[in-house]
Coordinates of C-alpha atoms in Angstrom, one line a residue:
X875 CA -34.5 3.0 137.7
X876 CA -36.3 0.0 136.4
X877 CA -38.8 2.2 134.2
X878 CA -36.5 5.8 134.0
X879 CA -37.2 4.3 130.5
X880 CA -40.1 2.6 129.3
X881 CA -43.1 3.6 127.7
X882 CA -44.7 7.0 127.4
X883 CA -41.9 10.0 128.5
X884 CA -42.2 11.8 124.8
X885 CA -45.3 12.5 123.5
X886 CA -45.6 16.3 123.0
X887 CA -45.0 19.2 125.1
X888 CA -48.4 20.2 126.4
X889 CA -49.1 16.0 127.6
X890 CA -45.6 17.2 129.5
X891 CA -46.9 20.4 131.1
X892 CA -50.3 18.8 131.9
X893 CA -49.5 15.7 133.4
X894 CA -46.3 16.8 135.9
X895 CA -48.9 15.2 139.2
X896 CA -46.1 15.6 142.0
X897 CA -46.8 18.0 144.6
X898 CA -44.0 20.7 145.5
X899 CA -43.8 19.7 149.1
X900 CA -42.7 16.8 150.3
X901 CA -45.5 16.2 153.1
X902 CA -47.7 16.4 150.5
X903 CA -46.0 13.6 148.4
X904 CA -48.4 11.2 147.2
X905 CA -48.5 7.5 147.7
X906 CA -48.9 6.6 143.8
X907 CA -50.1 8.6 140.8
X908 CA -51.8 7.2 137.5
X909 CA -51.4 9.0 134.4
X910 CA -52.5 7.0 131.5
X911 CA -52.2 3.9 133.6
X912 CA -48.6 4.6 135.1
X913 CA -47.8 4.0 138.0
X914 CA -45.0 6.2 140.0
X915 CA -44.3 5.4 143.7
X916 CA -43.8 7.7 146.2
X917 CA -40.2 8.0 147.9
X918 CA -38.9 6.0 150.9
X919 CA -39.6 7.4 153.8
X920 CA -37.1 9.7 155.6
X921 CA -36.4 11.6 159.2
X922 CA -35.6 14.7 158.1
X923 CA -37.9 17.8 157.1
X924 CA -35.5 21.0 156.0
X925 CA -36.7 24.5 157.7
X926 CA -38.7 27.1 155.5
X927 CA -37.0 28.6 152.5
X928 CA -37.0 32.3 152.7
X929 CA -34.2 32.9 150.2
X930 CA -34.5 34.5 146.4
X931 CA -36.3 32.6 144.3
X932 CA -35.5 30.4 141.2
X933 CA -36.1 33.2 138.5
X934 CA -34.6 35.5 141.0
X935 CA -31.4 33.6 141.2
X936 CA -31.2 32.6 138.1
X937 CA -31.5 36.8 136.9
X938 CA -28.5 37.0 139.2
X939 CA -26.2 34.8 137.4
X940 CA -27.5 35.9 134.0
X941 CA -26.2 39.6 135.5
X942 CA -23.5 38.5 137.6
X943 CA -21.9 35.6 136.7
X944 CA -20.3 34.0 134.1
X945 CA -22.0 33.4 130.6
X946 CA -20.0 30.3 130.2
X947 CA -22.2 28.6 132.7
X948 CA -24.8 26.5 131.7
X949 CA -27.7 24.4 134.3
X950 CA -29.3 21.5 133.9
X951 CA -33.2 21.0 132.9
X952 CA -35.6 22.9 130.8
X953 CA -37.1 24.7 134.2
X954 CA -33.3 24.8 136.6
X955 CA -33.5 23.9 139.9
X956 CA -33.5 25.4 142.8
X957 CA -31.1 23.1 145.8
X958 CA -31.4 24.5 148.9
X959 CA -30.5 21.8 151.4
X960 CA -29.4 18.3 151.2
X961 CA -29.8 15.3 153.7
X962 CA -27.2 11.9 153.4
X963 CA -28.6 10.9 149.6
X964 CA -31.3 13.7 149.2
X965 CA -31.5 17.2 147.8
X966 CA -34.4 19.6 149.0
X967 CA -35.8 22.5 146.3
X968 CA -36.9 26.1 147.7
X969 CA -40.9 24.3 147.9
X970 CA -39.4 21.4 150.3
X971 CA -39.9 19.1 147.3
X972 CA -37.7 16.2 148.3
X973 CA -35.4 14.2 145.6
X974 CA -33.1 11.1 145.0
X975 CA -30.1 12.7 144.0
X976 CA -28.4 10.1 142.0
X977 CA -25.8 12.4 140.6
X978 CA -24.0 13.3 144.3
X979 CA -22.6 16.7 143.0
X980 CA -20.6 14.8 139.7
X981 CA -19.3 12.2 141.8
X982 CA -18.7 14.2 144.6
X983 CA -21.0 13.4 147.7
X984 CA -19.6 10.2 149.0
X985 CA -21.1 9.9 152.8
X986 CA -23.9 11.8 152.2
X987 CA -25.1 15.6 152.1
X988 CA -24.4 17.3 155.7
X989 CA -23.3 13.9 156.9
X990 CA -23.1 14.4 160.8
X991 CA -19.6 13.2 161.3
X992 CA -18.0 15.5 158.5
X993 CA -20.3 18.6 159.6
X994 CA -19.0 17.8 163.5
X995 CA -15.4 17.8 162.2
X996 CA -15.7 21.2 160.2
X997 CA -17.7 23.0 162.7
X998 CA -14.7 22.0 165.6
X999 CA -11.9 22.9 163.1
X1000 CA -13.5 26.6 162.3
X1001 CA -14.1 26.7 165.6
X1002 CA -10.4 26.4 166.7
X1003 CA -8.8 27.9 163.2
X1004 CA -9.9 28.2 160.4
X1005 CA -6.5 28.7 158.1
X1006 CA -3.2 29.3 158.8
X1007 CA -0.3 28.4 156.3
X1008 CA 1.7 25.2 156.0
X1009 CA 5.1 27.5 157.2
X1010 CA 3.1 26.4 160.5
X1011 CA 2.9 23.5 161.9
X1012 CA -0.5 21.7 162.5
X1013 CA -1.9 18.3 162.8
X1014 CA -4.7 18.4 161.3
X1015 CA -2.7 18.0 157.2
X1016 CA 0.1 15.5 159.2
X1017 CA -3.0 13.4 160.3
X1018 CA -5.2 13.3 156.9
X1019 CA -2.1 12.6 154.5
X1020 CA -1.0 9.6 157.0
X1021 CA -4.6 8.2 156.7
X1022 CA -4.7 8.8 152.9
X1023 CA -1.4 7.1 152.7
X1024 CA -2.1 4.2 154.5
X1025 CA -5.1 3.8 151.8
X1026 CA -2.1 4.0 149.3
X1027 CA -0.6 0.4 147.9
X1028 CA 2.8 0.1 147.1
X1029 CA 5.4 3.4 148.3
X1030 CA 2.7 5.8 147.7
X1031 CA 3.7 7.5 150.9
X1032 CA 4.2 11.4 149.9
X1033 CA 1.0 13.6 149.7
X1034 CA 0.9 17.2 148.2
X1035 CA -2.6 18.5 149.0
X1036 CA -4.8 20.8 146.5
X1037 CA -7.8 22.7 146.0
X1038 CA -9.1 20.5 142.8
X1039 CA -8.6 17.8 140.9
X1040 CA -7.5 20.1 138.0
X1041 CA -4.9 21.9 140.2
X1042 CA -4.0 17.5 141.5
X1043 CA -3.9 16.7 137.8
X1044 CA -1.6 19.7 136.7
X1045 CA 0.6 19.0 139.7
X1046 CA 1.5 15.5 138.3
X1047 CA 2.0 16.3 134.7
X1048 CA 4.8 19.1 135.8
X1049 CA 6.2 16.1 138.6
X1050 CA 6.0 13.7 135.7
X1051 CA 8.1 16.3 133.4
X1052 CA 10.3 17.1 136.0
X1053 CA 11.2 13.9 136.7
X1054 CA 12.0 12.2 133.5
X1055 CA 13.3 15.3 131.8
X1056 CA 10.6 15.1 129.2
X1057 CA 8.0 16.6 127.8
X1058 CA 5.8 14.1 126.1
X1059 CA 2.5 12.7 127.7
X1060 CA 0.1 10.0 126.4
X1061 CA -3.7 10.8 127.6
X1062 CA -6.6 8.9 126.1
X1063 CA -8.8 10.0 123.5
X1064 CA -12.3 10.9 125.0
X1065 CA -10.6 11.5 128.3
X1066 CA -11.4 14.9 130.8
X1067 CA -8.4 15.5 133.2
X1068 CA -9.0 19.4 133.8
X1069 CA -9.4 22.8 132.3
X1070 CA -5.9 24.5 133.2
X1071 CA -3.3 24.8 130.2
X1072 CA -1.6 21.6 131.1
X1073 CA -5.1 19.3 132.0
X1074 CA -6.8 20.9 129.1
X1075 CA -4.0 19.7 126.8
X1076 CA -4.2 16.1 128.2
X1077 CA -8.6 16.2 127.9
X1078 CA -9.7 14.9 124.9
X1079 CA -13.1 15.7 123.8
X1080 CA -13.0 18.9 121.7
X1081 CA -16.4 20.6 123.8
X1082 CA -13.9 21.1 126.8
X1083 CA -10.6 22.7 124.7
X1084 CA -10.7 26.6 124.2
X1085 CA -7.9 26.8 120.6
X1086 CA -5.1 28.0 122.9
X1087 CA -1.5 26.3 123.3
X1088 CA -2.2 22.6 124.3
X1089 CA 1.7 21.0 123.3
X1090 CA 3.0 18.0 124.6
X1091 CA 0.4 15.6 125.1
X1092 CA -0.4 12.7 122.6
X1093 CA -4.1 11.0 122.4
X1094 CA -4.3 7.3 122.2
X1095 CA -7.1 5.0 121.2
X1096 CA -9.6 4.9 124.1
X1097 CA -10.0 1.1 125.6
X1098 CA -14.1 1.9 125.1
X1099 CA -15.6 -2.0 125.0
X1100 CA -18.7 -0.5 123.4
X1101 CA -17.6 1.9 120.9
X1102 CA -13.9 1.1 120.2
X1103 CA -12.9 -0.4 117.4
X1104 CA -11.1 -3.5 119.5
X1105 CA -14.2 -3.9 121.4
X1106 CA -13.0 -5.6 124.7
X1107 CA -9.8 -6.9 124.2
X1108 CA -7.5 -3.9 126.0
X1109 CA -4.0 -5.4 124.9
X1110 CA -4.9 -4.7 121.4
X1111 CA -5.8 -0.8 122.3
X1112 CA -2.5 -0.5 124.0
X1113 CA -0.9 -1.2 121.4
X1114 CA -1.6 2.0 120.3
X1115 CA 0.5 3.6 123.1
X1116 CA 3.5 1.5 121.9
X1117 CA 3.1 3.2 118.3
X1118 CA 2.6 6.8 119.5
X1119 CA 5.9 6.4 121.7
X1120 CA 7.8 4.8 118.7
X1121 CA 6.1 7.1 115.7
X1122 CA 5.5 10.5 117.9
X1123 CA 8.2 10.6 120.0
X1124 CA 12.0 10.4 120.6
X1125 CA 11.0 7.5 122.2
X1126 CA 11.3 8.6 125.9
X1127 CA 7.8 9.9 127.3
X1128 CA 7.3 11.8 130.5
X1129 CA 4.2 9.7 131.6
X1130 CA 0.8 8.2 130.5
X1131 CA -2.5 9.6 132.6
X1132 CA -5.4 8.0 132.6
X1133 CA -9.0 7.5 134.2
X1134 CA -10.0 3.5 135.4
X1135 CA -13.4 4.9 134.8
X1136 CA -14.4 7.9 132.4
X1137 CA -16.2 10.0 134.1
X1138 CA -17.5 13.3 132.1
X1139 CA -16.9 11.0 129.0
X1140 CA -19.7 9.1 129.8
X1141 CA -18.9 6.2 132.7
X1142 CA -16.5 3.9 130.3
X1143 CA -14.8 1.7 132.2
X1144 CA -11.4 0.8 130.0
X1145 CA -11.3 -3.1 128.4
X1146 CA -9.8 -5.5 130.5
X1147 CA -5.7 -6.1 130.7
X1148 CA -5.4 -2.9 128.9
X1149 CA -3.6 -1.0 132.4
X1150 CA -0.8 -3.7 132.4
X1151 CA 0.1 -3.4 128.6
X1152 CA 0.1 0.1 128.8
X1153 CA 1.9 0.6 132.0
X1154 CA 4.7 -1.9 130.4
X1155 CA 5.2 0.6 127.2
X1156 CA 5.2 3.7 129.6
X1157 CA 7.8 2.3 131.7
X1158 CA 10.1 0.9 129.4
X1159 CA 10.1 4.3 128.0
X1160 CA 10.8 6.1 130.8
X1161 CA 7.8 7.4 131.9
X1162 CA 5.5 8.0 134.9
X1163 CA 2.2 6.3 134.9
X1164 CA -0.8 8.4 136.4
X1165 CA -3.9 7.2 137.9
X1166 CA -6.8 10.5 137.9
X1167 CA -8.8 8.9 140.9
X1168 CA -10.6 12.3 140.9
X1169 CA -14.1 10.8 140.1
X1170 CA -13.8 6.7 140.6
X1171 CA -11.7 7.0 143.8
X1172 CA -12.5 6.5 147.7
X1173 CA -14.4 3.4 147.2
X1174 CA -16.8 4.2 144.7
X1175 CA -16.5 1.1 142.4
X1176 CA -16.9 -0.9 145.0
X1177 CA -15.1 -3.7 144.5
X1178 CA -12.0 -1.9 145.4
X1179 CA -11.0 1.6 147.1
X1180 CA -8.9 2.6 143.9
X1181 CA -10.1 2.2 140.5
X1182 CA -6.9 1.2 139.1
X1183 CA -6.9 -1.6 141.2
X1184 CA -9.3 -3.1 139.4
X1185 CA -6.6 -3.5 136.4
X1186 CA -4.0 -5.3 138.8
X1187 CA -1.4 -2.3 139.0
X1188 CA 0.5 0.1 140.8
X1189 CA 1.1 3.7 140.0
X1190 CA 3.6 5.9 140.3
X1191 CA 1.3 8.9 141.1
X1192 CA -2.0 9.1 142.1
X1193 CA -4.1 12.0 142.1
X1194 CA -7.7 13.2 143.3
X1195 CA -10.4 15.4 144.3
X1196 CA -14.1 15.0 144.3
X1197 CA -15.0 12.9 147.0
X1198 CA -12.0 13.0 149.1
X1199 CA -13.8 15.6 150.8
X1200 CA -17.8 15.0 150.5
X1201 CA -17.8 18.4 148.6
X1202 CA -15.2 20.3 150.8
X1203 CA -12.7 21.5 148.0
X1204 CA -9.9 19.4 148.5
X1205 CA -7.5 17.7 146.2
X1206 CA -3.9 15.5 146.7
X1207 CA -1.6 13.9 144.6
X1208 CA 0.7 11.2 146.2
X1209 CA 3.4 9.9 145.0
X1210 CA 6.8 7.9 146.0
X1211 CA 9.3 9.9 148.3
X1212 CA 11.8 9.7 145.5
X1213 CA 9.1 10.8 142.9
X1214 CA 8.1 13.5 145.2
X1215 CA 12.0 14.9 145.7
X1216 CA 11.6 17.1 142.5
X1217 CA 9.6 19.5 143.7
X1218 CA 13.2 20.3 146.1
X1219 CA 14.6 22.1 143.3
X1220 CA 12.3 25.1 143.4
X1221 CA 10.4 26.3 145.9
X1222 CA 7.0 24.8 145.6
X1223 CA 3.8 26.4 147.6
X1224 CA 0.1 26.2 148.0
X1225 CA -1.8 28.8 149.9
X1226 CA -4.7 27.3 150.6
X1227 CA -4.1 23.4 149.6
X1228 CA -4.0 21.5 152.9
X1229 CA -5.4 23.6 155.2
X1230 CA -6.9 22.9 158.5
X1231 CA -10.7 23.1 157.4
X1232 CA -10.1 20.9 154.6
X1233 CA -8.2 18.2 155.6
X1234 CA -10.3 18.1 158.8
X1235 CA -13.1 17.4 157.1
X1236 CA -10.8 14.7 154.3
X1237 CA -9.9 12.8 157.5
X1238 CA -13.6 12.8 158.8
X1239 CA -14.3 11.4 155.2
X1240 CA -12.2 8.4 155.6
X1241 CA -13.4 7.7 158.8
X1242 CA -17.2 7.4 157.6
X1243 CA -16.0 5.4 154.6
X1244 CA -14.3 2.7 157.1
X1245 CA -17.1 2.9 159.9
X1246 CA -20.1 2.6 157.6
X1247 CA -18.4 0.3 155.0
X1248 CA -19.6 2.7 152.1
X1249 CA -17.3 0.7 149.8
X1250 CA -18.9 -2.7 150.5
X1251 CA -22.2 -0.9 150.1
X1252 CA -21.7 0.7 146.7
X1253 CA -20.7 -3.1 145.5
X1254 CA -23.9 -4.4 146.4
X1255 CA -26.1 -1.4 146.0
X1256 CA -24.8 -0.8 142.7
X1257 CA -24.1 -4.4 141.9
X1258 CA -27.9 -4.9 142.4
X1259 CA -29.1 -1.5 140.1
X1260 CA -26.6 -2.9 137.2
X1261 CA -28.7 -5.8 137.5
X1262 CA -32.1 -4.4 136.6
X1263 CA -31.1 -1.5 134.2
X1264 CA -29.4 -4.4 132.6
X1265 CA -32.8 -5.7 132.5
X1266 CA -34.1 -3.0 131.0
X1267 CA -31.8 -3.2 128.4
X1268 CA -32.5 -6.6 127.1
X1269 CA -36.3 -4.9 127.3
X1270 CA -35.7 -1.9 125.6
X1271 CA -33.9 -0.5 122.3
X1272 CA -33.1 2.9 123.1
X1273 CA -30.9 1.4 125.5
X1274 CA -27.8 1.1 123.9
X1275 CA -25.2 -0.2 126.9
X1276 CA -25.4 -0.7 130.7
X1277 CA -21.8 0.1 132.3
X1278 CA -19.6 0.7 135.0
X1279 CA -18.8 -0.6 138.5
X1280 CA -19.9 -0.3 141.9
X1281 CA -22.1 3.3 141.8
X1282 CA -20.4 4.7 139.3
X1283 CA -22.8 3.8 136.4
X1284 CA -23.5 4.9 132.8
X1285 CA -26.8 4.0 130.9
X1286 CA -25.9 4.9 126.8
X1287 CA -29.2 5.7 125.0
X1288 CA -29.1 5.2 121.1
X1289 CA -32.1 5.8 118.5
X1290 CA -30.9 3.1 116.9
X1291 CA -28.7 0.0 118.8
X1292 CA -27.0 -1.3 115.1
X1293 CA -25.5 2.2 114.5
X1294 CA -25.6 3.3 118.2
X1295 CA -26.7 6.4 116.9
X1296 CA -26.7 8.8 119.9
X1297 CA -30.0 9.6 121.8
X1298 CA -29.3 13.2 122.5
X1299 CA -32.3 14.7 122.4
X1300 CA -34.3 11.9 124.2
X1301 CA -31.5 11.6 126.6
X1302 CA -32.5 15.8 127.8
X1303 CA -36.2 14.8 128.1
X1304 CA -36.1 11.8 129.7
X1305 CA -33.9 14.0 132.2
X1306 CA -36.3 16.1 132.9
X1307 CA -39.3 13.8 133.2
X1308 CA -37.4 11.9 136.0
X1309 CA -36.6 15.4 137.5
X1310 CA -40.6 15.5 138.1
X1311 CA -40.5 12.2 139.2
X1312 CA -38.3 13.2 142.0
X1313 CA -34.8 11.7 140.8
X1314 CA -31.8 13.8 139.6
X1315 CA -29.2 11.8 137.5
X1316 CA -26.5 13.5 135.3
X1317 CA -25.3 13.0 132.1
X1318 CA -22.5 12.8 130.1
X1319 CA -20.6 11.2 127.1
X1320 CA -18.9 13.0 123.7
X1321 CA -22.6 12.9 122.4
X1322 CA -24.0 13.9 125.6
X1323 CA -26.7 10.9 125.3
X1324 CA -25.4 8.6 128.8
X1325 CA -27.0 9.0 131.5
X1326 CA -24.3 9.3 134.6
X1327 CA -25.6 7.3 138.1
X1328 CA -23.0 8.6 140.9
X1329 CA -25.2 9.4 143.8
X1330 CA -23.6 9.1 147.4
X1331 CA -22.4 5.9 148.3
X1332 CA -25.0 6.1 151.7
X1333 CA -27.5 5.2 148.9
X1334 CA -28.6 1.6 150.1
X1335 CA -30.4 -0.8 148.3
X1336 CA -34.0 -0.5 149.7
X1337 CA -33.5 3.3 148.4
X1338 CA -32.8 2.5 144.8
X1339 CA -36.0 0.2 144.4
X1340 CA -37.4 4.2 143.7
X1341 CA -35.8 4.8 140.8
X1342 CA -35.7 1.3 139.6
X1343 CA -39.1 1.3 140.2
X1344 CA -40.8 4.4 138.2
X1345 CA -42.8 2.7 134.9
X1346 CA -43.8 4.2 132.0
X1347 CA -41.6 6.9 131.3
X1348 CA -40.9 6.2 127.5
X1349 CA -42.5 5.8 124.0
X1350 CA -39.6 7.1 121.5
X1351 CA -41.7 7.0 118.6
X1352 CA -42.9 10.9 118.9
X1353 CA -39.4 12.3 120.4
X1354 CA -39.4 15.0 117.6
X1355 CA -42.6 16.6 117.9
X1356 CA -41.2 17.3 122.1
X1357 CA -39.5 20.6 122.6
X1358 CA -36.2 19.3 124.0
X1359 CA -34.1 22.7 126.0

C-alpha cells in the first residue's frame, strides 16, 4: 500500500478510462506498467489458476438483482465486480483477473478463501449429515464450543451458538436484561452492533437505523483518539458512562456493549485505560459488560486472540461471528454458567445455530489459527504495513490518521488534516483505481472516507510489499472535475 496514495489517481474521467493497462487474465499479468512515469508491479506469484468461468455475466447478474433482489442492496465500485472463486488471500473475477483481497469478506476470511483444512472438514461433515437438531445428540457442537471455550479467559465456559453476529449480539442484550432485571444499556456513539430491533437500538450511526422503536439503550461518548473531544486519554471518555448511569437512569443498568475495535465505524481502536473505567461504572451498577468480538476476534489484532484483551479485562459475555467460521455462517455468545442459567426460565431454541456443518467447519477454524500461527502472523504482517502507511502519512496530507492493530487497519483520508475534513469523494475513486490495480480494500467510517484493511490473516508479509508498493496513485488537486459513483 505504500503508494494506494500518492500522486496522480484524480485527474479526470477519460485519463481514468484510457489509462486502466491491466490485462483481464491473470496469465497475461504484466511484469510492470508505466503510465506517466508510474510504476505498478505485478502480483506475487501464486500456484493456483481457477477453471473457466462459464456462469452469467457481470451485467447479467447484476440485471438479476436489480429484478430479483432487494433494492436496499448496494455494491461496491463504479463498474461491480464480478467474484467467482477465491484462493487463501486472493479473489478471482469471471476474466481470471487475479486480486489482493485486502478486505477478507468485512473481516471475515481468516485462514484464507477455500482453505484446504476447513473445505476437508465441511465436505466430511455433509458427507455424513448435514443438519439434524440439537434435541440430538452430536459431537460435532460438544467439540467446537469446548475448543472455543478453552480460547475463553476467566469462567467463560458456556457457549450458545448462532447464525450471525446480529442474532450473537441480540442474544446477549436479552441475557444481559434477563439477568439484572433491567432494561437500560450503554452502547457507544459511532458504534455498529446489528440490524435487529435490539442491535439496531444499541448501533449508533444514523445510516444504519430505519425510525422504528429503538428504547433502552443509551449512547456514550466514543473513546475515538483522533476525533474525540478527549483525544487519547480513555478515563476521561468514561467518564461519560458514569453520567449517563447517574443522569439517564435509575442508576442500575442492564449492561454496557462495546467493540475493542470499530469495525463498520471506520477501524477506531478505543483510547487507552478506557475498558477498565468503564467496566468499573458498569459493574458497580449492576450491569453486564459485553465484548462484540464479531469483527476484531480470533486473533486478528494480533497481539492477542481477543480484542478486549488488549484493554486488560474480563467480560462477562462475549459474543461473535465473522471469522469464527472463515465465512461459514456461524455465530456464539459465551458466557459464565451462572450468566448463562437465565435462559432456564423459558424455553430457549435455535434451529439452525450450532449445527453439524457449521461448527465442523468453526473447529477446523481454530485448528488452522493454532497450526499456522495466523495470530502471530497478523502482528508482524500488519505490524510491518502500519509501518509504511504510517510513512505515507507523514508524506502525504490527504492522509488524515493511520490506525488499528494487527490486520485490522484503517487509513482516514481528509481534504484538509487541520479540520479533518472528510475525503469522501476521493476516498470512492482512489477505491476504484486500486480495484484496477488489482487490490480490493473496503471502506468505512460515519463519513464513509477510511479505508478498512482486513484481508485474511494467511496474508504474509512478502504479499503486502504489493500493495505497499503501487506509486503514483494520487494528485488531489483535480478531485472535482472526476466523476466519483
Amino acid at each position: 500500500m505504500q503508494r494506494f496514495i500518492t500522486k496522480r489517481v484524480l485527474s479526470s474521467t477519460n485519463s481514468l478510462r484510457s489509462h486502466r493497462c491491466f490485462s483481464q487474465l491473470a496469465q497475461k499479468q504484466t511484469s510492470s506498467i508505466h503510465e506517466n512515469d508510474i510504476h505498478v508491479p505485478k502480483l506475487p506469484p501464486f500456484d493456483y489458476s481457477p477453471p473457466p468461468y462459464t456462469g452469467p455475466s457481470s451485467e447479467q447478474i447484476l440485471a438479476k438483482r436489480k429484478q430479483y433482489l432487494s433494492p436496499s442492496l448496494f455494491h461496491f465500485y463504479s463498474k461491480p465486480l464480478n467474484v467467482v472463486d477465491g484462493k487463501m488471500q486472493y479473489l478471482f473475477d469471471e476474466n481470471g483477473r487475479r486480486y489482493l483481497d485486502g478486505f477478507g469478506g468485512i473481516a471475515t476470511v481468516c485462514c484464507g478463501h477455500s482453505h484446504p483444512d476447513v473445505v476437508d472438514a465441511v465436505v466430511k461433515q455433509l458427507n455424513r449429515i448435514q443438519h439434524s437438531t440439537v434435541l440430538y445428540l452430536n459431537h460435532a457442537i460438544a467439540d467446537f464450543a469446548e475448543a472455543l471455550a478453552s480460547k475463553m479467559p476467566g469462567n467463560l465456559k458456556v457457549v450458545f451458538f448462532t447464525n450471525s453476529g446480529t442474532e450473537a449480539n441480540e442474544l446477549a442484550l436479552m441475557i444481559a436484561r434477563l439477568y439484572t432485571g433491567c432494561q437500560d444499556i450503554i452502547s457507544l456513539r459511532n458504534a455498529y452492533h446489528g440490524n435487529a430491533a435490539g442491535t439496531m437500538g444499541a448501533t449508533a450511526q444514523s445510516i444504519w437505523k430505519f425510525n422504528v422503536i429503538q428504547s433502552g439503550v443509551h449512547h456514550a461518548l466514543n473513546p475515538d483518539p483522533y476525533r474525540g473531544v478527549f483525544g487519547s486519554d480513555g478515563e476521561m471518555y468514561a467518564k461519560d458512562v458514569q453520567d449517563i448511569i447517574d443522569y439517564g437512569t435509575s442508576g442500575h443498568v442492564a449492561g454496557f456493549i462495546s467493540e475493542a475495535i470499530q469495525g463498520v465505524g471506520g477501524i477506531i481502536e478505543m483510547a487507552p485505560d478506557y475498558l477498565p473505567a468503564a467496566y468499573k461504572s458498569v459493574k458497580k451498577a449492576g450491569g453486564l459488560c459485553i465484548a462484540d468480538e464479531v469483527q476484531v476476534g480470533f486473533g486478528r489484532t494480533g497481539s492477542h486472540f481477543w480484542g478486549f484483551e488488549a484493554q486488560g479485562v474480563v467480560p462477562d459475555i462475549v459474543t461473535m461471528a465473522k471469522g469464527i467460521g472463515n465465512g461459514i455462517p456461524l455465530g456464539a455468545v459465551v458466557t459464565t454458567p451462572e450468566i448463562a442459567e437465565v435462559l432456564t426460565r423459558r424455553c430457549y431454541f435455535n434451529t439452525f445455530g450450532g449445527n453439524p456443518l457449521c461448527t465442523a467447519a468453526g473447529l477446523a477454524v481454530l485448528k488452522v489459527i493454532e497450526k499456522e500461527n495466523l495470530q502471530e502472523n497478523a502482528l508482524v504482517v500488519g505490524s510491518h504495513l502500519k509501518k509504511r502507511l504510517t510513512e505515507l502519512k507523514d508524506k502525504y496530507e490527504i492522509i488524515g490518521d493511520v490506525r488499528g492493530r494487527g490486520l485490522m487497519l484503517g487509513v482516514e483520508l481528509v481534504t484538509d488534516r487541520h479540520r479533518k475534513t472528510p475525503a469522501k469523494a476521493e476516498t470512492l475513486h482512489i477505491m476504484d483505481q486500486m480495484k484496477d490495480l488489482g487490490v480490493l480494500v473496503g471502506k468505512g467510517g460515519f463519513y464513509g472516507n477510511v479505508f478498512r484493511i482486513t484481508p485474511p490473516l494467511c496474508f504474509y508479509q512478502r504479499r503486502c510489499r504489493f500493495p505497499c508498493g503501487c506509486d503514483g496513485l494520487l494528485d488531489v488537486k483535480d478531485v472535482k472535475s472526476a466523476t466519483v459513483m
